[in-house]
Amino acid sequence: MPSIPNPFPELCCSPFTSVLSAGLFPKANSRKKQVIKVYSEDETSRALEVPSDITARDVCQLLILKNHYIDDHSWTLFEHLPHIGLERTIEDHELVIEVLSNWGMEEENKLYFRKNYAKYEFFKNPMYFFPEHMVSFATETNGEISPTQILQMFLSSSTYPEIHGFLHAKEQGKKSWKKIYFLLRRSGLYFSTKGTSKEPRHLQFFSEFGNSDIYMSLAGKKKHGAPTNYGFCFKPNKAGGPRDLKMLCAEEEQSRTCWVTAIRLLKYGMQLYQNYMHPYQGRSGCSSQSISPMRSISENSLVAMDFSGQKSRVIENPTEALSVAVEEGLAWRKKGCLRLGTHGSPTASSQSSTTNIAIHRSQPWFHHKISRDEAQRLIIQQGLVDGVFLVRDSQSNPKTFVLSMSHGQKIKHFQIIPVEDDGEMFHTLDDGHTRFTDLIQLVEFYQLNKGVLPCKLKHYCARIAL
């Protein structure tokens, strides 16, 4: 009998099979996925399944989205190496999986997610980052060079400023440190074998930054015997032991900040500026269209209104809008305290006083019983930008509080003293000239007014939970 022809010959041949899989079925995702764990400052963690080409900025966007945080572009991913006491900011454009691939199997390294207000501060206020005594120029310049021009030189490929000064360097294979004159150029970091001489015959190569990352030392004195607390180091990208580290130590925070900022600029150049100007341009497809803060749409559509007159009006001046918001918040809180203290109880005044004393404990800027050193560590972690602050209990005087804040790349501490007047308790920073019923009122006032402080309070240090 003649064979019966196959009514569907196309199903048996390979050409259509490929068409079927490519055209009719959904396209398979070729990007591999991997689970990463990210920690917050209170050591809570969150596991994320991410594609292999996800950037640090995209990971921050995911966590902002999942935790409903407001995105002010200061959220940052950090690489933390506890066994050698080092930490660094992972740049927004870096691939997270590549960073993890350089970790050793037995190392207990961690990714941290927190604020870093100083990440791009040098683009806003370059004058704080490049002290005159540390900057010189490879070619003769006519007239004075402004900090902004210095910054432009770093981003240019033709010219560059030289950063120079003395640093303590840890001798290879030894525990001793030696004070040496260093010079930073585009080709790398050099040190002089003869005083402060810059002659080529006296300059010796120390490290390049193409295949190395720059880390901040967290416990340089304890772990490495450093002479100061302002340590940093070069670490090769690929996994290596402590012997491969090139440890350095500055005399002060401003000096360390200048060296680290200049190295970041020389290593990444215009990429840093693009990260700063266009924070949502990721490589992994997690763009601003697919990931955006959940609260951004509703917040952008809100406007400040004034209903005090016969007709309502939109408040267009942002300073006035902020002032009105603060006044409404204070009025609402006073009414709440009044309701708590006026229920016919003979102890109404004491209840109100107790409420005022305890009302600040729920605020994100208040840190209960932390030491002066711990307060300084938190502020340094989140960036030595003018106005970064927190409020804490005083350890020397249990009845008072301390406002710790950053100004001029230094941390300053101001005691908040309680004063009593007609049986009521107030808080003051200026010996009673300006009084506040509670700490929230005090903080809100100095967020709007400089007063006796060196600058307004701008960014609070908070320990978030994931």
Coordinates of C-alpha atoms in Angstrom, one line a residue:
M1 CA 0.0 0.0 0.0
P2 CA 1.2 3.4 -0.7
S3 CA 2.4 5.2 2.3
I4 CA 0.1 7.8 3.8
P5 CA 1.7 11.2 3.5
N6 CA 2.3 13.1 6.7
P7 CA -0.3 15.9 6.9
F8 CA 2.0 18.0 9.1
P9 CA 5.5 17.5 7.7
E10 CA 6.6 20.9 9.0
L11 CA 6.5 19.5 12.6
C12 CA 9.2 17.0 11.8
C13 CA 11.7 19.3 10.4
S14 CA 14.1 21.5 12.3
P15 CA 13.6 24.8 10.5
F16 CA 10.1 25.3 11.8
T17 CA 11.0 24.1 15.2
S18 CA 13.3 27.0 15.6
V19 CA 10.7 29.4 14.2
L20 CA 8.1 28.0 16.7
S21 CA 10.4 28.4 19.7
A22 CA 11.6 31.8 18.6
G23 CA 8.3 33.3 17.4
L24 CA 5.4 31.7 19.2
F25 CA 6.8 31.0 22.6
P26 CA 8.1 33.8 24.9
K27 CA 11.7 34.5 24.5
A28 CA 13.8 33.0 27.3
N29 CA 15.8 35.3 29.5
S30 CA 19.4 34.7 28.6
R31 CA 20.7 36.6 31.6
K32 CA 21.6 34.4 34.5
K33 CA 20.3 35.2 37.9
Q34 CA 22.0 35.1 41.3
V35 CA 20.9 35.6 44.8
I36 CA 22.7 38.3 46.8
K37 CA 22.3 39.3 50.4
V38 CA 22.4 43.0 51.4
Y39 CA 22.7 44.2 55.0
S40 CA 21.6 47.4 56.7
E41 CA 23.3 49.2 59.6
D42 CA 21.2 47.4 62.2
E43 CA 22.4 44.1 60.7
T44 CA 19.0 43.1 59.3
S45 CA 19.4 41.6 55.8
R46 CA 17.4 41.0 52.6
A47 CA 18.0 38.4 49.9
L48 CA 17.5 39.6 46.3
E49 CA 17.5 37.5 43.1
V50 CA 19.2 39.7 40.6
P51 CA 20.5 39.4 37.0
S52 CA 24.3 39.0 36.5
D53 CA 24.6 42.4 34.9
I54 CA 22.9 44.4 37.6
T55 CA 24.6 47.6 38.7
A56 CA 25.0 48.9 42.3
R57 CA 22.6 51.7 41.5
D58 CA 20.0 49.2 40.3
V59 CA 20.3 47.2 43.5
C60 CA 19.8 50.5 45.5
Q61 CA 16.7 51.2 43.4
L62 CA 15.3 47.7 44.1
L63 CA 15.7 48.2 47.8
I64 CA 14.3 51.7 47.7
L65 CA 11.2 50.3 45.9
K66 CA 10.8 47.3 48.2
N67 CA 11.1 49.4 51.4
H68 CA 9.2 52.4 50.2
Y69 CA 12.1 54.8 50.9
I70 CA 12.3 58.3 49.3
D71 CA 15.1 58.4 46.7
D72 CA 17.3 61.4 47.2
H73 CA 20.2 59.8 45.2
S74 CA 22.3 59.4 48.4
W75 CA 21.5 55.6 48.9
T76 CA 24.7 53.7 48.3
L77 CA 26.0 50.1 48.2
F78 CA 29.1 49.4 50.2
E79 CA 31.6 46.6 50.1
H80 CA 32.6 45.6 53.7
L81 CA 35.7 43.4 54.3
P82 CA 35.6 42.7 58.1
H83 CA 38.7 40.4 58.2
I84 CA 41.0 43.2 57.1
G85 CA 38.9 46.1 58.4
L86 CA 38.2 47.8 55.1
E87 CA 35.2 49.3 53.3
R88 CA 34.5 51.1 50.1
T89 CA 31.7 52.8 48.2
I90 CA 30.7 50.6 45.2
E91 CA 30.3 53.1 42.4
D92 CA 26.8 53.3 40.9
H93 CA 27.9 51.9 37.5
E94 CA 29.9 48.9 38.9
L95 CA 28.5 45.4 38.3
V96 CA 27.6 43.9 41.7
I97 CA 28.2 40.3 40.6
E98 CA 31.8 41.2 39.5
V99 CA 32.5 42.7 42.9
L100 CA 31.3 39.4 44.6
S101 CA 33.4 37.3 42.2
N102 CA 36.5 38.8 43.7
W103 CA 35.6 37.6 47.2
G104 CA 37.4 34.5 48.6
M105 CA 35.3 31.5 49.5
E106 CA 36.0 31.7 53.2
E107 CA 35.8 35.4 53.6
E108 CA 32.8 36.8 55.5
N109 CA 32.4 39.9 53.3
K110 CA 29.1 41.8 53.2
L111 CA 27.2 44.2 51.1
Y112 CA 25.8 47.1 53.0
F113 CA 23.0 49.5 52.0
R114 CA 22.9 52.9 53.6
K115 CA 23.1 56.6 53.0
N116 CA 26.3 58.3 51.7
Y117 CA 25.6 62.1 51.5
A118 CA 29.2 62.8 50.5
K119 CA 29.3 60.4 47.4
Y120 CA 29.1 63.3 44.9
E121 CA 29.5 66.2 47.2
F122 CA 32.8 67.2 45.4
F123 CA 30.7 68.1 42.4
K124 CA 28.6 70.5 44.5
N125 CA 31.2 72.0 46.8
P126 CA 34.7 71.3 45.3
M127 CA 36.3 73.9 47.6
Y128 CA 36.0 71.6 50.6
F129 CA 37.9 68.7 48.8
F130 CA 41.0 70.2 47.3
P131 CA 43.0 72.3 49.8
E132 CA 45.4 74.7 48.2
H133 CA 48.5 73.3 50.0
M134 CA 47.8 69.8 48.5
V135 CA 47.3 70.8 44.8
S136 CA 49.8 71.8 42.2
F137 CA 49.8 71.7 38.4
A138 CA 52.0 69.8 35.9
T139 CA 52.1 72.8 33.6
E140 CA 52.4 76.5 34.4
T141 CA 49.1 78.2 34.9
N142 CA 48.3 81.9 34.6
G143 CA 46.6 83.3 37.7
E144 CA 44.7 81.5 40.4
I145 CA 42.8 78.2 39.7
S146 CA 39.4 77.9 41.3
P147 CA 38.3 74.5 42.9
T148 CA 35.7 74.2 40.0
Q149 CA 38.5 74.5 37.4
I150 CA 40.5 71.9 39.4
L151 CA 37.6 69.5 39.2
Q152 CA 37.2 70.1 35.4
M153 CA 40.9 69.3 35.0
F154 CA 40.4 65.9 36.7
L155 CA 37.6 65.2 34.2
S156 CA 39.7 66.3 31.2
S157 CA 42.1 63.9 29.5
S158 CA 44.6 66.6 28.5
T159 CA 45.5 68.3 31.8
Y160 CA 45.5 67.2 35.4
P161 CA 46.3 68.7 38.8
E162 CA 48.9 66.9 41.0
I163 CA 47.9 66.0 44.6
H164 CA 50.9 65.9 46.8
G165 CA 51.8 65.7 50.5
F166 CA 53.1 63.5 53.2
L167 CA 51.5 60.2 54.1
H168 CA 52.4 57.3 56.4
A169 CA 53.0 54.2 54.4
K170 CA 53.1 50.6 55.8
E171 CA 56.3 48.9 54.7
Q172 CA 55.7 45.7 52.8
G173 CA 56.0 42.6 55.0
K174 CA 56.7 44.7 58.1
K175 CA 54.6 46.1 60.9
S176 CA 56.4 49.5 60.8
W177 CA 55.1 52.7 59.1
K178 CA 57.2 55.3 57.4
K179 CA 56.3 59.0 56.6
I180 CA 57.0 59.7 52.9
Y181 CA 56.2 62.4 50.4
F182 CA 53.7 61.2 47.8
L183 CA 52.6 62.6 44.4
L184 CA 49.4 61.6 42.6
R185 CA 49.4 61.7 38.8
R186 CA 47.2 60.2 36.1
S187 CA 49.6 57.3 35.6
G188 CA 49.5 56.4 39.3
L189 CA 50.7 57.2 42.8
Y190 CA 54.4 57.9 43.3
F191 CA 56.7 58.6 46.3
S192 CA 59.9 60.6 46.5
T193 CA 63.1 58.9 47.7
K194 CA 64.6 62.3 48.5
G195 CA 62.5 64.6 50.7
T196 CA 59.9 66.5 48.6
S197 CA 61.8 66.3 45.3
K198 CA 59.6 65.8 42.3
E199 CA 62.5 65.1 39.9
P200 CA 61.8 61.9 37.8
R201 CA 65.0 60.3 39.1
H202 CA 63.7 60.6 42.7
L203 CA 60.2 59.4 42.1
Q204 CA 59.4 55.7 42.6
F205 CA 56.1 54.1 41.5
F206 CA 53.9 53.0 44.4
S207 CA 50.5 51.9 42.9
E208 CA 48.3 52.3 39.9
F209 CA 44.5 52.3 40.2
G210 CA 43.4 50.6 37.0
N211 CA 43.4 47.1 38.5
S212 CA 43.0 48.2 42.1
D213 CA 40.2 49.7 44.3
I214 CA 40.6 52.3 46.9
Y215 CA 39.3 51.4 50.4
M216 CA 38.8 53.3 53.7
S217 CA 40.4 51.7 56.7
L218 CA 37.9 51.2 59.6
A219 CA 40.2 50.1 62.3
G220 CA 43.7 50.9 61.1
K221 CA 45.2 51.4 64.5
K222 CA 43.9 48.2 65.9
K223 CA 44.3 45.9 62.9
H224 CA 47.4 47.3 61.2
G225 CA 49.1 49.5 63.8
A226 CA 48.5 52.7 61.9
P227 CA 49.7 55.9 63.5
T228 CA 46.3 57.7 62.9
N229 CA 42.7 56.8 62.3
Y230 CA 42.7 58.3 58.8
G231 CA 43.8 55.3 56.8
F232 CA 43.1 54.1 53.3
C233 CA 44.6 51.5 51.0
F234 CA 44.9 50.1 47.5
K235 CA 43.6 46.5 47.1
P236 CA 44.0 44.5 43.9
N237 CA 40.6 43.7 42.2
K238 CA 41.3 40.0 42.3
A239 CA 41.3 38.1 45.5
G240 CA 44.5 38.5 47.4
G241 CA 45.8 38.3 51.0
P242 CA 46.7 41.1 53.4
R243 CA 50.2 41.1 52.0
D244 CA 48.9 42.5 48.7
L245 CA 47.4 45.6 50.4
K246 CA 49.2 48.9 50.0
M247 CA 48.3 50.7 53.2
L248 CA 48.5 54.5 53.6
C249 CA 47.5 56.8 56.4
A250 CA 46.9 60.6 56.4
E251 CA 47.3 63.1 59.3
E252 CA 43.7 64.4 59.2
E253 CA 40.3 63.7 57.6
Q254 CA 40.5 66.5 55.1
S255 CA 43.8 65.1 53.7
R256 CA 42.4 61.6 53.4
T257 CA 39.3 62.9 51.7
C258 CA 41.3 64.8 49.2
W259 CA 43.5 61.8 48.3
V260 CA 40.6 59.4 48.0
T261 CA 38.4 61.8 46.0
A262 CA 41.3 62.6 43.5
I263 CA 41.9 58.8 43.0
R264 CA 38.2 58.2 42.3
L265 CA 38.2 61.0 39.8
L266 CA 41.4 59.9 38.0
K267 CA 40.2 56.2 37.9
Y268 CA 36.6 56.8 36.7
G269 CA 36.7 60.3 35.2
M270 CA 33.6 61.3 33.3
Q271 CA 31.8 58.1 34.4
L272 CA 31.4 59.6 37.9
Y273 CA 30.0 62.8 36.5
Q274 CA 27.5 60.8 34.4
N275 CA 26.5 58.8 37.5
Y276 CA 25.9 62.1 39.3
M277 CA 24.0 63.8 36.5
H278 CA 22.0 60.7 35.3
P279 CA 21.5 58.5 38.3
Y280 CA 18.9 56.2 36.6
Q281 CA 21.0 55.0 33.6
G282 CA 21.7 51.4 34.6
R283 CA 23.1 48.6 32.5
S284 CA 20.8 45.8 33.6
G285 CA 17.6 47.1 32.3
C286 CA 16.4 48.3 35.7
S287 CA 15.9 51.8 34.4
S288 CA 13.7 54.6 35.8
Q289 CA 10.8 53.3 33.7
S290 CA 10.9 49.9 35.4
I291 CA 12.0 50.8 38.9
S292 CA 11.1 54.1 40.5
P293 CA 10.3 55.0 44.1
M294 CA 6.7 54.1 44.8
R295 CA 6.0 57.4 46.6
S296 CA 7.5 59.6 43.9
I297 CA 4.5 59.9 41.7
S298 CA 2.1 60.9 44.4
E299 CA 4.6 63.2 46.1
N300 CA 5.3 65.1 42.9
S301 CA 1.6 65.7 42.3
L302 CA 1.1 67.2 45.8
V303 CA 1.2 71.0 46.2
A304 CA 1.3 73.2 49.4
M305 CA -1.9 75.1 50.0
D306 CA -2.8 78.0 52.3
F307 CA -6.4 78.0 53.6
S308 CA -6.1 80.8 56.1
G309 CA -7.7 83.5 53.9
Q310 CA -11.1 83.7 52.3
K311 CA -9.7 82.0 49.2
S312 CA -7.2 79.2 49.1
R313 CA -3.9 79.7 47.3
V314 CA -1.0 77.5 46.2
I315 CA 2.2 78.2 48.1
E316 CA 4.9 78.4 45.4
N317 CA 7.8 79.6 47.5
P318 CA 9.5 76.3 48.9
T319 CA 10.8 78.1 52.0
E320 CA 7.3 79.3 52.9
A321 CA 5.9 75.9 52.2
L322 CA 8.4 74.2 54.5
S323 CA 7.7 76.8 57.2
V324 CA 4.0 76.3 57.0
A325 CA 4.4 72.5 57.2
V326 CA 6.6 72.8 60.3
E327 CA 4.1 75.2 62.0
E328 CA 1.2 72.8 61.2
G329 CA 3.2 69.9 62.6
L330 CA 4.0 71.8 65.8
A331 CA 0.4 72.9 66.2
W332 CA -0.8 69.3 65.7
R333 CA 1.6 67.9 68.3
K334 CA 0.7 70.6 70.9
K335 CA -3.0 69.7 70.5
G336 CA -2.0 66.0 71.0
C337 CA -0.1 66.8 74.1
L338 CA -3.0 68.9 75.4
R339 CA -5.4 66.1 74.8
L340 CA -3.1 63.7 76.7
G341 CA -2.8 66.0 79.6
T342 CA -6.4 67.3 80.0
H343 CA -8.6 64.4 80.9
G344 CA -9.5 65.6 84.4
S345 CA -6.5 63.9 85.9
P346 CA -4.8 65.7 88.8
T347 CA -1.4 64.8 87.2
A348 CA -2.1 66.5 83.9
S349 CA 1.0 68.6 83.9
S350 CA 3.3 65.7 84.8
Q351 CA 1.7 63.6 82.0
S352 CA 2.3 66.4 79.5
S353 CA 5.9 66.7 80.7
T354 CA 6.5 63.0 80.4
T355 CA 5.1 63.0 76.9
N356 CA 7.4 65.9 75.9
I357 CA 10.4 64.0 77.3
A358 CA 9.7 60.8 75.5
I359 CA 8.2 62.0 72.2
H360 CA 11.6 62.2 70.5
R361 CA 12.4 58.5 71.0
S362 CA 10.5 57.5 67.9
Q363 CA 12.4 59.9 65.6
P364 CA 14.9 58.5 63.1
W365 CA 17.5 61.0 64.1
F366 CA 17.5 60.0 67.7
H367 CA 20.0 57.4 68.9
H368 CA 19.4 56.3 72.5
K369 CA 22.6 55.3 74.4
I370 CA 25.5 55.5 72.0
S371 CA 28.9 56.8 72.8
R372 CA 30.7 59.9 71.3
D373 CA 32.9 57.6 69.2
E374 CA 29.9 55.6 67.9
A375 CA 28.2 58.9 66.9
Q376 CA 31.3 60.0 65.1
R377 CA 31.5 56.7 63.3
L378 CA 27.9 56.9 62.1
I379 CA 28.3 60.4 60.8
I380 CA 31.6 59.6 59.0
Q381 CA 29.9 56.5 57.5
Q382 CA 27.1 58.6 56.0
G383 CA 29.3 61.4 54.8
L384 CA 31.1 64.4 56.3
V385 CA 28.8 66.9 54.5
D386 CA 27.7 70.1 56.2
G387 CA 24.6 69.5 58.2
V388 CA 24.7 65.7 58.7
F389 CA 23.5 65.2 62.3
L390 CA 22.1 63.0 65.0
V391 CA 20.8 63.5 68.6
R392 CA 21.9 61.2 71.4
D393 CA 21.8 60.8 75.2
S394 CA 24.7 62.4 77.0
Q395 CA 27.0 59.9 78.7
S396 CA 28.6 62.4 81.0
N397 CA 25.3 63.9 82.2
P398 CA 22.3 61.6 82.2
K399 CA 19.8 64.5 82.2
T400 CA 21.0 66.1 79.0
F401 CA 21.2 65.3 75.3
V402 CA 23.9 65.9 72.7
L403 CA 23.5 67.2 69.1
S404 CA 26.4 65.7 67.0
M405 CA 26.8 67.2 63.6
S406 CA 29.3 67.6 60.7
H407 CA 30.6 70.9 59.5
G408 CA 33.8 71.7 57.5
Q409 CA 34.6 68.0 57.4
K410 CA 34.8 67.9 61.1
I411 CA 32.4 66.6 63.7
K412 CA 31.2 68.9 66.4
H413 CA 29.1 68.2 69.5
F414 CA 26.7 70.6 71.2
Q415 CA 25.1 69.9 74.6
I416 CA 21.3 70.3 74.8
I417 CA 20.6 71.5 78.3
P418 CA 17.2 71.2 80.1
V419 CA 16.0 74.4 81.8
E420 CA 13.0 74.8 84.1
D421 CA 10.7 77.8 84.2
D422 CA 7.4 78.0 86.2
G423 CA 7.4 74.2 86.7
E424 CA 7.8 73.6 82.9
M425 CA 10.8 71.9 81.4
F426 CA 12.4 73.3 78.2
H427 CA 15.5 72.3 76.1
T428 CA 18.1 74.8 74.9
L429 CA 21.4 75.0 73.0
D430 CA 22.2 78.6 73.8
D431 CA 21.9 78.9 77.6
G432 CA 18.2 79.5 77.6
H433 CA 17.9 82.3 75.0
T434 CA 16.0 80.0 72.7
R435 CA 13.8 77.4 74.4
F436 CA 11.9 74.4 73.1
T437 CA 9.3 72.2 74.7
D438 CA 10.7 69.0 73.2
L439 CA 13.6 67.8 71.1
I440 CA 11.5 67.6 67.9
Q441 CA 10.7 71.3 68.1
L442 CA 14.4 72.0 68.7
V443 CA 15.5 69.9 65.6
E444 CA 12.9 71.4 63.4
F445 CA 13.9 74.9 64.4
Y446 CA 17.6 74.4 63.5
Q447 CA 16.6 72.7 60.3
L448 CA 15.2 76.1 59.3
N449 CA 17.5 78.4 61.2
K450 CA 21.2 78.3 61.7
G451 CA 21.0 80.0 65.1
V452 CA 24.1 79.2 67.3
L453 CA 25.1 76.3 65.1
P454 CA 27.7 76.6 62.3
C455 CA 25.1 75.6 59.7
K456 CA 21.5 74.4 59.4
L457 CA 20.7 70.7 60.1
K458 CA 20.2 69.1 56.7
H459 CA 20.6 65.3 56.8
Y460 CA 19.9 63.0 59.7
C461 CA 21.8 59.8 60.4
A462 CA 19.3 56.9 60.7
R463 CA 19.8 53.2 61.2
I464 CA 17.4 51.7 58.7
A465 CA 16.0 48.1 58.7
L466 CA 15.6 46.0 55.6

